[in-house]
mmCIF file of C-alpha atoms in Angstrom:
data_model
loop_
_atom_site.group_PDB
_atom_site.id
_atom_site.type_symbol
_atom_site.label_atom_id
_atom_site.label_comp_id
_atom_site.label_asym_id
_atom_site.label_seq_id
_atom_site.Cartn_x
_atom_site.Cartn_y
_atom_site.Cartn_z
ATOM 1 C CA MET S 1461 -155.546 27.369 115.026
ATOM 2 C CA GLU S 1462 -153.798 28.424 118.435
ATOM 3 C CA ILE S 1463 -149.531 28.409 118.906
ATOM 4 C CA PHE S 1464 -148.558 25.898 121.428
ATOM 5 C CA GLY S 1465 -147.013 28.097 123.678
ATOM 6 C CA ILE S 1466 -145.549 28.163 126.934
ATOM 7 C CA LYS S 1467 -148.097 28.219 129.195
ATOM 8 C CA ASP S 1468 -149.320 24.875 127.765
ATOM 9 C CA ALA S 1469 -146.060 23.455 128.588
ATOM 10 C CA LEU S 1470 -145.900 24.944 131.745
ATOM 11 C CA ASP S 1471 -149.897 23.155 131.531
ATOM 12 C CA ILE S 1472 -147.654 19.619 130.502
ATOM 13 C CA ILE S 1473 -145.119 19.770 133.007
ATOM 14 C CA LEU S 1474 -147.708 20.945 136.106
ATOM 15 C CA VAL S 1475 -149.639 17.522 135.049
ATOM 16 C CA ALA S 1476 -146.967 15.250 134.528
ATOM 17 C CA MET S 1477 -145.747 15.779 138.830
ATOM 18 C CA MET S 1478 -148.526 15.770 140.084
ATOM 19 C CA LEU S 1479 -149.256 11.985 138.377
ATOM 20 C CA TYR S 1480 -145.529 11.202 139.099
ATOM 21 C CA TYR S 1481 -146.178 11.783 143.234
ATOM 22 C CA LEU S 1482 -150.065 10.427 142.580
ATOM 23 C CA PHE S 1483 -148.169 7.805 141.618
ATOM 24 C CA ARG S 1484 -145.011 7.728 143.940
ATOM 25 C CA LEU S 1485 -146.971 8.065 146.888
ATOM 26 C CA MET S 1486 -149.805 5.104 146.212
ATOM 27 C CA LYS S 1487 -146.722 2.967 145.452
ATOM 28 C CA GLU S 1488 -145.125 4.017 148.391
ATOM 29 C CA SER S 1489 -149.155 3.064 150.352
ATOM 30 C CA GLY S 1490 -149.235 0.174 148.633
ATOM 31 C CA THR S 1491 -152.614 0.968 146.342
ATOM 32 C CA ILE S 1492 -150.639 1.263 143.222
ATOM 33 C CA ASN S 1493 -153.416 -0.718 141.393
ATOM 34 C CA ILE S 1494 -155.914 1.608 142.119
ATOM 35 C CA PHE S 1495 -153.516 3.709 140.498
ATOM 36 C CA TYR S 1496 -153.345 1.642 137.389
ATOM 37 C CA GLY S 1497 -157.085 0.852 137.298
ATOM 38 C CA VAL S 1498 -158.303 4.673 137.880
ATOM 39 C CA MET S 1499 -155.982 5.819 134.433
ATOM 40 C CA ALA S 1500 -157.142 3.556 133.164
ATOM 41 C CA PHE S 1501 -160.180 3.972 133.472
ATOM 42 C CA ILE S 1502 -159.914 8.335 132.418
ATOM 43 C CA VAL S 1503 -157.925 6.825 128.968
ATOM 44 C CA VAL S 1504 -161.121 4.441 128.041
ATOM 45 C CA TRP S 1505 -163.272 7.197 129.785
ATOM 46 C CA ALA S 1506 -161.172 10.525 126.809
ATOM 47 C CA ILE S 1507 -161.171 7.519 123.831
ATOM 48 C CA ALA S 1508 -164.906 6.659 123.867
ATOM 49 C CA SER S 1509 -166.147 9.939 125.213
ATOM 50 C CA GLN S 1510 -164.059 12.520 123.491
ATOM 51 C CA MET S 1511 -162.245 10.747 120.485
ATOM 52 C CA LEU S 1512 -164.635 8.796 119.344
ATOM 53 C CA GLU S 1513 -167.320 10.880 120.942
ATOM 54 C CA MET S 1514 -169.543 6.954 121.414
ATOM 55 C CA LYS S 1515 -173.107 8.825 122.751
ATOM 56 C CA LEU S 1516 -174.362 5.462 125.440
ATOM 57 C CA THR S 1517 -170.790 4.758 126.374
ATOM 58 C CA GLY S 1518 -169.833 8.419 126.517
ATOM 59 C CA THR S 1519 -172.725 9.500 128.468
ATOM 60 C CA ILE S 1520 -172.521 6.091 130.994
ATOM 61 C CA LEU S 1521 -168.717 7.296 131.736
ATOM 62 C CA ASP S 1522 -169.503 10.586 131.528
ATOM 63 C CA LYS S 1523 -171.863 10.367 134.495
ATOM 64 C CA PHE S 1524 -168.990 7.642 137.274
ATOM 65 C CA MET S 1525 -166.082 10.787 136.213
ATOM 66 C CA ASN S 1526 -169.400 12.882 137.716
ATOM 67 C CA ILE S 1527 -168.622 11.468 141.324
ATOM 68 C CA GLY S 1528 -165.665 9.809 140.206
ATOM 69 C CA LEU S 1529 -163.971 11.989 142.473
ATOM 70 C CA LEU S 1530 -165.816 12.345 145.928
ATOM 71 C CA VAL S 1531 -165.395 8.477 145.347
ATOM 72 C CA LEU S 1532 -161.894 8.937 144.767
ATOM 73 C CA VAL S 1533 -161.473 11.105 148.473
ATOM 74 C CA ILE S 1534 -163.020 8.855 150.236
ATOM 75 C CA LEU S 1535 -161.348 6.137 149.526
ATOM 76 C CA PHE S 1536 -158.008 7.548 149.814
ATOM 77 C CA GLN S 1537 -158.608 10.528 152.307
ATOM 78 C CA ASP S 1538 -155.541 8.569 154.790
ATOM 79 C CA GLN S 1539 -153.467 9.605 151.953
ATOM 80 C CA ILE S 1540 -154.555 12.852 150.699
ATOM 81 C CA LYS S 1541 -153.726 13.884 153.970
ATOM 82 C CA ARG S 1542 -150.947 12.408 153.622
ATOM 83 C CA PHE S 1543 -149.894 14.688 149.845
ATOM 84 C CA LEU S 1544 -151.383 17.924 151.871
ATOM 85 C CA VAL S 1545 -149.168 17.381 154.888
ATOM 86 C CA GLU S 1546 -145.752 16.535 152.995
ATOM 87 C CA LEU S 1547 -146.527 19.610 151.091
ATOM 88 C CA GLY S 1548 -146.498 21.210 153.677
ATOM 89 C CA SER S 1549 -143.768 20.981 155.254
ATOM 90 C CA GLN S 1550 -141.407 20.594 153.016
ATOM 91 C CA LYS S 1551 -137.870 22.806 153.790
ATOM 92 C CA ARG S 1552 -139.262 25.240 150.727
ATOM 93 C CA TRP S 1553 -142.003 25.984 152.467
ATOM 94 C CA ARG S 1554 -140.190 26.377 156.428
ATOM 95 C CA PHE S 1555 -139.750 29.431 156.113
ATOM 96 C CA LEU S 1556 -143.783 30.625 155.917
ATOM 97 C CA ARG S 1557 -144.339 27.655 158.325
ATOM 98 C CA ASN S 1558 -142.351 29.822 161.095
ATOM 99 C CA ILE S 1559 -144.688 32.815 160.033
ATOM 100 C CA PHE S 1560 -147.696 31.755 159.710
ATOM 101 C CA GLN S 1561 -146.519 28.930 162.897
ATOM 102 C CA HIS S 1562 -144.868 29.249 166.839
ATOM 103 C CA LYS S 1563 -142.235 25.563 165.981
ATOM 104 C CA THR S 1564 -140.329 25.521 169.469
ATOM 105 C CA ASN S 1565 -136.938 24.763 169.406
ATOM 106 C CA VAL S 1566 -135.960 21.811 169.643
ATOM 107 C CA ASN S 1567 -133.348 21.317 171.812
ATOM 108 C CA ASN S 1568 -130.460 18.514 169.646
ATOM 109 C CA ASN S 1569 -128.870 17.340 172.994
ATOM 110 C CA ASP S 1570 -132.572 16.633 173.893
ATOM 111 C CA VAL S 1571 -133.434 14.940 170.596
ATOM 112 C CA GLN S 1572 -129.876 12.316 171.212
ATOM 113 C CA GLN S 1573 -130.648 11.578 174.231
ATOM 114 C CA TRP S 1574 -134.792 9.990 174.236
ATOM 115 C CA ILE S 1575 -133.333 8.181 171.082
ATOM 116 C CA MET S 1576 -131.076 6.709 172.472
ATOM 117 C CA ALA S 1577 -133.045 5.151 175.371
ATOM 118 C CA VAL S 1578 -134.923 3.981 172.794
ATOM 119 C CA VAL S 1579 -131.954 2.895 170.935
ATOM 120 C CA TYR S 1580 -130.044 0.723 174.618
ATOM 121 C CA ALA S 1581 -134.113 -0.931 174.759
ATOM 122 C CA CYS S 1582 -134.053 -2.252 171.281
ATOM 123 C CA MET S 1583 -131.039 -3.699 171.782
ATOM 124 C CA ASN S 1584 -132.157 -4.998 175.281
ATOM 125 C CA PHE S 1585 -135.281 -6.566 173.383
ATOM 126 C CA SER S 1586 -133.462 -7.915 170.551
ATOM 127 C CA LYS S 1587 -131.346 -9.691 172.863
ATOM 128 C CA SER S 1588 -134.074 -11.659 175.732
ATOM 129 C CA LYS S 1589 -136.143 -12.173 171.884
ATOM 130 C CA THR S 1590 -139.161 -9.886 173.840
ATOM 131 C CA GLY S 1591 -141.164 -8.244 170.591
ATOM 132 C CA ALA S 1592 -141.450 -4.714 170.523
ATOM 133 C CA LEU S 1593 -144.046 -1.754 168.263
ATOM 134 C CA ILE S 1594 -142.124 1.662 168.187
ATOM 135 C CA VAL S 1595 -143.314 4.332 166.243
ATOM 136 C CA ILE S 1596 -142.433 7.534 166.246
ATOM 137 C CA GLN S 1597 -144.473 11.037 165.332
ATOM 138 C CA GLN S 1598 -143.060 13.277 161.414
ATOM 139 C CA ASP S 1599 -145.200 15.507 160.648
ATOM 140 C CA ILE S 1600 -148.458 13.954 160.484
ATOM 141 C CA PRO S 1601 -150.559 13.478 163.670
ATOM 142 C CA LEU S 1602 -151.609 10.648 165.259
ATOM 143 C CA GLU S 1603 -153.831 11.543 167.926
ATOM 144 C CA ASN S 1604 -156.589 9.022 166.633
ATOM 145 C CA TYR S 1605 -153.720 5.789 166.585
ATOM 146 C CA GLU S 1606 -152.892 7.013 169.444
ATOM 147 C CA ASN S 1607 -157.278 7.012 170.690
ATOM 148 C CA THR S 1608 -157.429 3.359 170.477
ATOM 149 C CA GLY S 1609 -155.105 2.736 173.285
ATOM 150 C CA ASP S 1610 -153.466 4.220 176.513
ATOM 151 C CA ILE S 1611 -152.482 7.178 177.323
ATOM 152 C CA ILE S 1612 -149.442 7.329 178.600
ATOM 153 C CA ASP S 1613 -147.915 10.752 177.799
ATOM 154 C CA ALA S 1614 -144.744 9.893 179.815
ATOM 155 C CA GLN S 1615 -140.960 11.467 179.295
ATOM 156 C CA ILE S 1616 -138.975 9.129 177.282
ATOM 157 C CA ASN S 1617 -136.668 6.959 179.434
ATOM 158 C CA SER S 1618 -135.895 3.124 178.560
ATOM 159 C CA ARG S 1619 -137.407 1.907 181.444
ATOM 160 C CA LEU S 1620 -140.162 2.907 181.085
ATOM 161 C CA ILE S 1621 -140.037 0.820 177.435
ATOM 162 C CA GLU S 1622 -138.577 -2.285 178.485
ATOM 163 C CA ASN S 1623 -142.268 -1.924 181.136
ATOM 164 C CA ILE S 1624 -144.007 -1.333 177.949
ATOM 165 C CA PHE S 1625 -143.767 -4.381 176.277
ATOM 166 C CA PHE S 1626 -142.597 -7.100 179.481
ATOM 167 C CA LYS S 1627 -144.577 -10.024 178.051
ATOM 168 C CA ASN S 1628 -146.791 -10.543 180.949
ATOM 169 C CA SER S 1629 -147.778 -6.498 180.674
ATOM 170 C CA PRO S 1630 -151.253 -6.078 178.981
ATOM 171 C CA LEU S 1631 -150.076 -3.383 176.822
ATOM 172 C CA HIS S 1632 -147.072 -6.058 174.896
ATOM 173 C CA ASP S 1633 -148.913 -6.355 172.224
ATOM 174 C CA GLY S 1634 -150.168 -3.093 171.243
ATOM 175 C CA ALA S 1635 -147.359 -0.471 169.884
ATOM 176 C CA MET S 1636 -146.257 2.822 171.387
ATOM 177 C CA ILE S 1637 -146.214 5.416 170.943
ATOM 178 C CA ILE S 1638 -143.345 8.960 170.454
ATOM 179 C CA ALA S 1639 -144.348 12.426 169.423
ATOM 180 C CA ASN S 1640 -142.722 15.485 171.092
ATOM 181 C CA GLY S 1641 -140.380 13.754 172.397
ATOM 182 C CA ARG S 1642 -143.047 12.190 174.222
ATOM 183 C CA ILE S 1643 -144.517 8.592 175.175
ATOM 184 C CA LYS S 1644 -148.140 9.185 174.009
ATOM 185 C CA ALA S 1645 -149.833 5.707 173.724
ATOM 186 C CA ALA S 1646 -148.812 2.343 173.967
ATOM 187 C CA GLY S 1647 -151.609 -0.471 173.592
ATOM 188 C CA CYS S 1648 -152.493 1.051 170.488
ATOM 189 C CA ILE S 1649 -153.845 -0.007 167.316
ATOM 190 C CA LEU S 1650 -152.479 0.270 163.855
ATOM 191 C CA PRO S 1651 -153.514 0.187 160.207
ATOM 192 C CA VAL S 1652 -151.928 -3.676 159.208
ATOM 193 C CA SER S 1653 -150.730 -3.279 155.422
ATOM 194 C CA HIS S 1654 -152.001 -6.073 152.813
ATOM 195 C CA ASP S 1655 -149.530 -6.090 150.585
ATOM 196 C CA THR S 1656 -147.845 -9.556 148.758
ATOM 197 C CA SER S 1657 -145.087 -7.816 148.397
ATOM 198 C CA ILE S 1658 -144.693 -8.280 152.634
ATOM 199 C CA PRO S 1659 -142.528 -11.821 153.089
ATOM 200 C CA ARG S 1660 -144.906 -15.532 155.205
ATOM 201 C CA SER S 1661 -142.074 -15.158 157.459
ATOM 202 C CA LEU S 1662 -143.372 -11.416 158.539
ATOM 203 C CA GLY S 1663 -145.828 -11.451 161.701
ATOM 204 C CA LEU S 1664 -148.268 -8.186 162.546
ATOM 205 C CA ARG S 1665 -146.101 -7.151 164.120
ATOM 206 C CA HIS S 1666 -144.153 -5.743 160.695
ATOM 207 C CA ARG S 1667 -147.180 -5.636 158.716
ATOM 208 C CA SER S 1668 -148.730 -3.767 161.096
ATOM 209 C CA ALA S 1669 -144.805 -1.638 161.183
ATOM 210 C CA LEU S 1670 -145.427 -1.280 157.762
ATOM 211 C CA GLY S 1671 -149.601 -0.182 157.244
ATOM 212 C CA ILE S 1672 -148.901 2.984 159.187
ATOM 213 C CA SER S 1673 -145.564 4.016 157.892
ATOM 214 C CA GLN S 1674 -147.956 3.459 155.018
ATOM 215 C CA ALA S 1675 -150.249 5.267 155.588
ATOM 216 C CA THR S 1676 -148.463 8.282 157.720
ATOM 217 C CA ASP S 1677 -144.543 9.132 156.507
ATOM 218 C CA ALA S 1678 -144.485 7.904 160.456
ATOM 219 C CA ILE S 1679 -140.868 6.043 161.529
ATOM 220 C CA ALA S 1680 -141.846 2.356 162.916
ATOM 221 C CA ILE S 1681 -139.244 0.512 164.517
ATOM 222 C CA ILE S 1682 -140.017 -3.149 164.557
ATOM 223 C CA VAL S 1683 -138.276 -6.110 167.234
ATOM 224 C CA SER S 1684 -139.325 -9.784 166.278
ATOM 225 C CA GLU S 1685 -139.998 -11.984 168.766
ATOM 226 C CA GLU S 1686 -139.289 -15.084 167.489
ATOM 227 C CA SER S 1687 -135.145 -14.010 166.170
ATOM 228 C CA GLY S 1688 -135.022 -10.991 168.144
ATOM 229 C CA ASN S 1689 -134.220 -8.699 164.528
ATOM 230 C CA ILE S 1690 -134.491 -4.973 164.222
ATOM 231 C CA SER S 1691 -136.665 -3.205 161.680
ATOM 232 C CA ILE S 1692 -137.839 -0.647 160.535
ATOM 233 C CA ALA S 1693 -140.451 0.940 158.360
ATOM 234 C CA TYR S 1694 -140.595 3.501 156.545
ATOM 235 C CA LYS S 1695 -142.952 5.782 154.243
ATOM 236 C CA GLY S 1696 -142.915 1.784 152.580
ATOM 237 C CA LYS S 1697 -140.124 -0.392 152.810
ATOM 238 C CA PHE S 1698 -138.595 -1.825 155.171
ATOM 239 C CA ASN S 1699 -134.713 -1.712 156.664
ATOM 240 C CA MET S 1700 -134.701 -4.997 158.413
ATOM 241 C CA LYS S 1701 -132.114 -6.942 160.658
ATOM 242 C CA LEU S 1702 -130.096 -3.504 161.952
ATOM 243 C CA SER S 1703 -127.461 -3.735 164.149
ATOM 244 C CA SER S 1704 -127.260 -1.637 166.871
ATOM 245 C CA THR S 1705 -125.459 1.795 164.951
ATOM 246 C CA ASP S 1706 -127.185 1.506 162.306
ATOM 247 C CA LEU S 1707 -130.553 1.723 164.847
ATOM 248 C CA GLU S 1708 -129.012 5.132 165.546
ATOM 249 C CA GLN S 1709 -127.290 6.325 162.664
ATOM 250 C CA ARG S 1710 -130.745 5.846 161.087
ATOM 251 C CA LEU S 1711 -133.312 7.273 163.830
ATOM 252 C CA THR S 1712 -131.025 10.476 164.201
ATOM 253 C CA ARG S 1713 -130.916 11.249 160.481
ATOM 254 C CA LEU S 1714 -135.070 11.290 159.922
ATOM 255 C CA VAL S 1715 -136.027 12.715 162.898
ATOM 256 C CA ALA S 1716 -133.228 15.597 162.465
ATOM 257 C CA ASN S 1717 -134.409 15.785 158.979
ATOM 258 C CA ASN S 1718 -137.793 16.380 160.305
ATOM 259 C CA ASN S 1719 -136.662 19.098 163.129
#
């Protein structure tokens, strides 16, 4: 009889941590029901094939298990990419990243300057009830989404942002993407969230903002065209009806933590 040892306990803890992290990631991405479905399938397979040794049922389920990993990789490639990026971007690994990758020093004054430009533009949008969707890249690259719009690659200033989202501008319906302290692209198309918990009063901009926050670690700022309210979507959650002070503080904290 084998003795339960430290290695076995460590094995259980690692699996539990992995399952918890996957649960949290899929909950944020709005795919938690698929997680429950996969777990239920694994439980049924373990009972039928391993415990009860049901040959016919076990054989059928074994075939599905053999291709299950490939199917999950195809279905959840965005979530897997986000998982790996977040795993490698934790603060405890920063010293290793600095060894293998040169990172340009970020000037906090420059960051605060472009954050204030974004805040000022959003406040003007709020007053005039001009709809806007601004996405700020964090660790996960957004090149695929940038390529759906028009590449700009310009310095961030409030006047340019306001011109992009001017109601007669051809770019105002899409999203503007900010990366590495520059406006990279505008008029971009984002993935739309199909989360059923989103209030019906929220339109396509909010659903797109939530979608990009579920698929990546980006920060999405939304200004409602109907109410003028300013909101932030981050990691699959909304922060609604923000004041200029709230917006500045949240952006400063989120962007500063990433640098």
